Amino acid sequence: MEENKFEFVQFDEESSEHIAAPVYSYWKSVWRTFFKNKLAIAMLVVAIFVIIFSLIYPRFSGYDIAAREHVMDFSRRYISPNAEFWFGTDNIGDSLFDAVWAAAGSSLEIALIVTAINLTVGIIIGALWGYSKKFDVIMLEIYNIVANVPFILILMVLSYIIGQGRWQFIFAMTCTGWMGIAYFMRTQVMIIRDREYNLASRCLGTSTMTMIVKNILPFLISVIVTLVSRDVPGNIGYEVFMSYLELGLDVNTPSLGRLISSYQAFMNVYPYLFWIPVAVLATVTISLYLVGQFLADASDPKTHM
Amino acid sequence: MSNNQEREVLLSCRDLKVSFPKGKEKFYAVKGATFDIYKGETFAIVGESGSGKTTIGRAIIRINDSEGDVIFKGKKINGKLTKAEDREVIKSIQMIFQDPATSLNERANVDYIISEGLYNFHLYKDEEDRKKKVVDSLKSVGLLQEHASRYPHEFSGGQRQRIGIARAMVMEPELIIADEPISALDVSIRAQVLNLLKKLQEEKGLTYLFIAHDLSVVRFFSDRIAVIHLGEIVELASSEELFLNPLHPYTKSLLSAVPMPDPEVEKNKKLITYDGSCHDYSVDKPKWVEIKEGHFVRGNDAEIAMYKKQIENK
């Protein structure tokens, strides 16, 4: 062994600090995880298709629920699904295809507005509720009172008082609907609130608002996405249920609940009239729910590794 | 340390009490702590778990409310402060936390974590100045510039603790409360972090309040040591004095528990067990007495007389 063939290796402190992994980006990792899942992509396509069809198609189809323009044309009634009328026609001669998408659009629109209002109010109040111990004492009492009254009862009483219609229904849904979300957020915030890095932020003089926005809410993205994915289909469900009981929307607002309720009489004679709206309802809610769930999974950083 | 009187007192605690609600009563975790921290020194508080050492640190940085006085640079800082005073105190006193795994915000990158204090008080001229401060502070703790865009979960425990140190240092504080900064770290990197703290102290003239339970580290690291037991400081002296002349039985038992890297010594070592009932405080109440210059001990008149004899016999 010749010693001159060996040389001392120097310990390089800087290279020991180097991180070889590529730079991590939260949202990029979310999308990468999401698009890895084939079912997620399929559901996203279905959901986008459903949303575009229900929100945009009715604007071009010229369908007007109040017009009843073909009511005198008896030859147009009860046509089974064919090339001209994809979903057939109903008891007053309107194309079911147009009616169903107009109804789905209006149901979806209402559900999205209600979810947006409930989530915004619920998250803001819930974050403060979980963060402030003084606010908690008051809010818990209010919550206990409201939570003990069934939500359906509140909905029914409110729609009897303020009447039926799109905005009345949205008001009834959001009047106390945010409370459940706020309570859920309160618990989540409390779990994170006392972690040590929040103490560190307080030692650095960070304000409460900054703490909520920078230290707490980023940890709850996946929880919030889960909430959205549960709430949109849930609110569609409430709207359908209330309209089915002829309490939610007025007669001149198209809605899946109204359609299903008015066509259920034909369940045996013209089954397509009943089952097509039900199938559309299922497609809308299931696809939105699944996309939300997959997105919630992907937004949990534990799945990014 | 004979010139204690001449040195500048940076922080002093007078009869500091911290209580937590226990049902309708109050539980005192710290029952009247009195000590001074001089500018530029490392003052250590040692004690067992639950003795209140962390609580003292948190009372000083005002996470916990406290009774008594905490006086920083001549001003009382516990209790109500004006906004400007509050700002000043936050900038001057910073903290390093025990567990680097939980003390960093996982959803923020290192750049934001280090800049957090700078953002809060707008301690930079422009964006460039802020970036420069972040990079300087990263380099001062031995990290690289490229780490600024990384997230905490990508770092090792030692690196994370150094990020925590950089976050405190960027505020250019005068007093740093280090709450067991190495307890959660691997033994192999403890020395690295301690040496870094020493280096930064020399460069910036910092004062440390070092909270620990590991006496062998404390002896190496600090100038003066306070021993705390069940919320009471029982003995306070310079490091060498405390190790040479421990007076309080609790200090003696703590010192006897320090492991020696010598099998012969370890085999023959007699452990001293501390039992609080060895004090009879029913009639003769204990006091906080300076028994020798710079050496304080808690005891009643009889015990003080005994401790004095011990010192003379040495």
JSON list of C-alpha atoms in Angstrom, two decimals, chain B residues 3 12 47 54 61 72 75-76 78 97 120-121 142 190 217 220 230 235 241 254-255 261 265 291 306:
[
{"chain": "B", "resi": 3, "resn": "ASN", "atom": "CA", "xyz": [-17.72, 42.86, 41.47]},
{"chain": "B", "resi": 12, "resn": "SER", "atom": "CA", "xyz": [-34.31, 41.64, 37.94]},
{"chain": "B", "resi": 47, "resn": "GLY", "atom": "CA", "xyz": [-34.50, 22.17, 38.62]},
{"chain": "B", "resi": 54, "resn": "THR", "atom": "CA", "xyz": [-40.05, 27.19, 32.40]},
{"chain": "B", "resi": 61, "resn": "ILE", "atom": "CA", "xyz": [-41.46, 37.02, 28.31]},
{"chain": "B", "resi": 72, "resn": "PHE", "atom": "CA", "xyz": [-36.07, 45.11, 32.73]},
{"chain": "B", "resi": 75, "resn": "LYS", "atom": "CA", "xyz": [-38.69, 49.46, 34.11]},
{"chain": "B", "resi": 76, "resn": "LYS", "atom": "CA", "xyz": [-41.40, 47.15, 35.40]},
{"chain": "B", "resi": 78, "resn": "ASN", "atom": "CA", "xyz": [-45.14, 42.70, 33.89]},
{"chain": "B", "resi": 97, "resn": "PHE", "atom": "CA", "xyz": [-37.99, 27.07, 22.59]},
{"chain": "B", "resi": 120, "resn": "ASN", "atom": "CA", "xyz": [-44.62, 42.78, 12.91]},
{"chain": "B", "resi": 121, "resn": "PHE", "atom": "CA", "xyz": [-42.51, 45.82, 13.76]},
{"chain": "B", "resi": 142, "resn": "GLY", "atom": "CA", "xyz": [-24.57, 28.15, 9.96]},
{"chain": "B", "resi": 190, "resn": "ARG", "atom": "CA", "xyz": [-26.07, 19.43, 21.44]},
{"chain": "B", "resi": 217, "resn": "VAL", "atom": "CA", "xyz": [-24.19, 21.27, 30.56]},
{"chain": "B", "resi": 220, "resn": "PHE", "atom": "CA", "xyz": [-19.97, 24.40, 31.15]},
{"chain": "B", "resi": 230, "resn": "LEU", "atom": "CA", "xyz": [-41.16, 23.26, 43.73]},
{"chain": "B", "resi": 235, "resn": "GLU", "atom": "CA", "xyz": [-29.76, 28.35, 46.14]},
{"chain": "B", "resi": 241, "resn": "GLU", "atom": "CA", "xyz": [-19.02, 28.22, 43.81]},
{"chain": "B", "resi": 254, "resn": "LEU", "atom": "CA", "xyz": [-28.88, 17.31, 42.40]},
{"chain": "B", "resi": 255, "resn": "LEU", "atom": "CA", "xyz": [-25.09, 17.46, 42.15]},
{"chain": "B", "resi": 261, "resn": "PRO", "atom": "CA", "xyz": [-17.60, 9.38, 32.95]},
{"chain": "B", "resi": 265, "resn": "VAL", "atom": "CA", "xyz": [-16.12, 6.99, 40.68]},
{"chain": "B", "resi": 291, "resn": "ILE", "atom": "CA", "xyz": [-24.44, 33.78, 52.99]},
{"chain": "B", "resi": 306, "resn": "MET", "atom": "CA", "xyz": [-25.16, 25.53, 60.03]}
]
